[in-house]
Coordinates of C-alpha atoms and ligand atoms in Angstrom, one line a residue:
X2 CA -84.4 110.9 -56.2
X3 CA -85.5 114.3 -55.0
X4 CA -86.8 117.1 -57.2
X5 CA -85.2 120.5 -57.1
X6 CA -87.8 122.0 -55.3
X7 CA -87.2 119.6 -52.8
X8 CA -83.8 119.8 -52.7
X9 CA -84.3 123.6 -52.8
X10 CA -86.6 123.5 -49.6
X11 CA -84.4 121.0 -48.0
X12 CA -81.1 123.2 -48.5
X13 CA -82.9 126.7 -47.3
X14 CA -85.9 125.7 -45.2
X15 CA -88.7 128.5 -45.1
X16 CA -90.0 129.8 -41.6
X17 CA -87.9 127.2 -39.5
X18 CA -87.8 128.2 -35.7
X19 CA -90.4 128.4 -32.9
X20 CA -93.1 131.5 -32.5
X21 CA -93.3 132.7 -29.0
X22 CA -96.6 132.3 -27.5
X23 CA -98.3 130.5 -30.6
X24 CA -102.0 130.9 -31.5
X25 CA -101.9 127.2 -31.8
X26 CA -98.7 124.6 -31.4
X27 CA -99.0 121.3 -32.8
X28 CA -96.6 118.2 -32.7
X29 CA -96.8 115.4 -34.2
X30 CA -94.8 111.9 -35.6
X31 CA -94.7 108.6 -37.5
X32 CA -94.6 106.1 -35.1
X33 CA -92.6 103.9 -38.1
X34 CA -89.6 106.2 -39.0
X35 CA -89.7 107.7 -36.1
X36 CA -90.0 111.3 -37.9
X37 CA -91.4 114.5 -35.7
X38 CA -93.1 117.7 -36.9
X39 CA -93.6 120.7 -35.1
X40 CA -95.9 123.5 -36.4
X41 CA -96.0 127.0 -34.5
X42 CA -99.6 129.7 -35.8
X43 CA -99.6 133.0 -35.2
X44 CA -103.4 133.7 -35.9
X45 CA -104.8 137.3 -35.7
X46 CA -108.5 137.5 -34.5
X47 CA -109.8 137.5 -38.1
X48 CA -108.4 134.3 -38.4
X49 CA -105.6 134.8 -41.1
X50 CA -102.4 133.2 -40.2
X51 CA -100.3 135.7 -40.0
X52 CA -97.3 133.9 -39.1
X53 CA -95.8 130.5 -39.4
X54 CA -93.5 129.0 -38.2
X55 CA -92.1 124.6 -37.7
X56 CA -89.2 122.5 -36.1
X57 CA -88.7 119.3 -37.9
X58 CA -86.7 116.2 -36.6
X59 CA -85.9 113.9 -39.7
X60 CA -85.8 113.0 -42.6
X61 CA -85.1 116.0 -45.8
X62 CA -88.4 115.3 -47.2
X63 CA -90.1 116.3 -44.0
X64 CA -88.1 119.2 -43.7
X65 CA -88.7 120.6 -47.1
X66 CA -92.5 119.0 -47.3
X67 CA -92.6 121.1 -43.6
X68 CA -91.3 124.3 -45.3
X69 CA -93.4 124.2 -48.2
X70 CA -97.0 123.4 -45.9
X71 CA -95.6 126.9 -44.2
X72 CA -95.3 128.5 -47.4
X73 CA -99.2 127.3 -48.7
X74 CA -100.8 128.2 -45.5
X75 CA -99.0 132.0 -44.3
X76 CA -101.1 134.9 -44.9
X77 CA -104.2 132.2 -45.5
X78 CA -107.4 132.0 -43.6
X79 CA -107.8 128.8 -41.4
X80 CA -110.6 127.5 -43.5
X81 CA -108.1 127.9 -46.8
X82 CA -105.3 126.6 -44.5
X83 CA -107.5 123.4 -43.4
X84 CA -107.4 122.5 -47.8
X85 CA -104.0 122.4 -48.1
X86 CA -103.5 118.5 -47.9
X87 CA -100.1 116.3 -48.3
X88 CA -101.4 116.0 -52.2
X89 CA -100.9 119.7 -52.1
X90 CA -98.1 120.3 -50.7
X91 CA -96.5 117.4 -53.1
X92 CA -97.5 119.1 -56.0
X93 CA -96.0 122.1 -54.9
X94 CA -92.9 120.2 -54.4
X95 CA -93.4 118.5 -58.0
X96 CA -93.2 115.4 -56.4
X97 CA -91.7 112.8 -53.8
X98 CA -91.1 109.7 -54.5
X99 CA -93.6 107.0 -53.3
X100 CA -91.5 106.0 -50.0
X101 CA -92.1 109.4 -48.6
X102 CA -95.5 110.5 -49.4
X103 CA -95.6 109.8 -45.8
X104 CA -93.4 113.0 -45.0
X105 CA -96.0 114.9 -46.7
X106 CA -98.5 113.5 -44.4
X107 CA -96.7 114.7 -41.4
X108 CA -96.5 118.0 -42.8
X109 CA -100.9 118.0 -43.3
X110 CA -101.4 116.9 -39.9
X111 CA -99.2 119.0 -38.0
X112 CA -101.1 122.0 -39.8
X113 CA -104.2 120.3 -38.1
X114 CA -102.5 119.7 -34.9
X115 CA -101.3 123.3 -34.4
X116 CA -105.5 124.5 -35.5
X117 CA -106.9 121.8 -33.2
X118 CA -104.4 123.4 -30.3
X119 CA -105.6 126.8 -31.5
X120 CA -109.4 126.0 -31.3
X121 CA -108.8 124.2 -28.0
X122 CA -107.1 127.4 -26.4
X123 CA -110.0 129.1 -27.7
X124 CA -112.8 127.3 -27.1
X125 CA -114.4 127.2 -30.3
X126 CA -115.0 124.5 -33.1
X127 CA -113.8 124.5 -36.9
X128 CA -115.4 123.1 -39.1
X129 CA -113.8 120.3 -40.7
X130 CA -111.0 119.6 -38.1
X131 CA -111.1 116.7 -37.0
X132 CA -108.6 115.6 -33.9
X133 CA -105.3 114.9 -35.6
X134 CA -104.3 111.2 -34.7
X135 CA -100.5 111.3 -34.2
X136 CA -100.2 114.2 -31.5
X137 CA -97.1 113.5 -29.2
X138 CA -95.9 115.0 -26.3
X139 CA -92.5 116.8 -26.1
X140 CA -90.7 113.5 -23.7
X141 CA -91.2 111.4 -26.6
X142 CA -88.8 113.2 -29.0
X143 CA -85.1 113.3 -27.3
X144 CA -83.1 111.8 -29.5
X145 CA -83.8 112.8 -32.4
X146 CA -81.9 114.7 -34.9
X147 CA -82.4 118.7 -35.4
X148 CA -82.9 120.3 -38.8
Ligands
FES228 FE1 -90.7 109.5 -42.2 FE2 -89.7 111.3 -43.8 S1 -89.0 109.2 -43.5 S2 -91.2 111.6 -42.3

């Protein structure tokens, strides 16, 4: 049911780990599967991602829609990084199948998660960010299985 490129990103995740004092960290889940997304920014003070990194606990299609929203956004500015939506990073995948377009979701709003985290730690305001909904905190996510 999964295209190679899924599979592909799936198999051999890109940029899976943590970055050590992120730019901007942002977390964040599907209340219905249960699904949780972790994005890590390094951002240099021209504001070009320069490194990327996530954590994702579920399902494959997170993981690979996860490692392909890394791929779309590293080496990007934030206001390129900010157009990269879940159509995108579908397309990129050539597809998921309808029951987990919701994955691809995750991966677009942890992207917006990690900038709002980013902005907040430096005080400024991007335009078009808006407050990403589903933001968790850590306690919520014990049990879940690690990709
Ligand atoms: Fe929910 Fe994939 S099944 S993120």
């Amino acid at each position: 049911m999964y295209t190679k490129k899924v599979m592909d990103h799936f198999t051999n995740p890109r940029n899976m780990g943590e970055i050590e004092n992120p730019s901007g960290v942002g977390t964040v889940g599907n209340a219905k599967c249960g699904d949780i997304m972790r994005m890590y920014l390094d951002i240099d003070d021209n504001g070009v991602i320069r490194d990327v990194k996530f954590k994702t606990f579920g399902c494959g299609a997170a993981v690979a829609t996860s490692s392909m929203a890394t791929e779309l956004i590293k080496g990007k500015t934030i206001e390129e990084a900010l157009k990269v939506t879940n159509k995108a990073v579908m397309e990129a995948l050539d597809g998921l199948p309808p029951v987990k377009v919701h994955c691809s979701l995750l991966a677009e709003e942890a992207i917006h998660a990690a900038l709002w985290d980013y902005a907040e730690k430096k005080g400024i305001k991007i335009e078009g960010l808006r407050k990403p909904k589903s933001d968790i905190h850590e306690d919520e996510e014990e049990d879940k299985q690690d990709y």
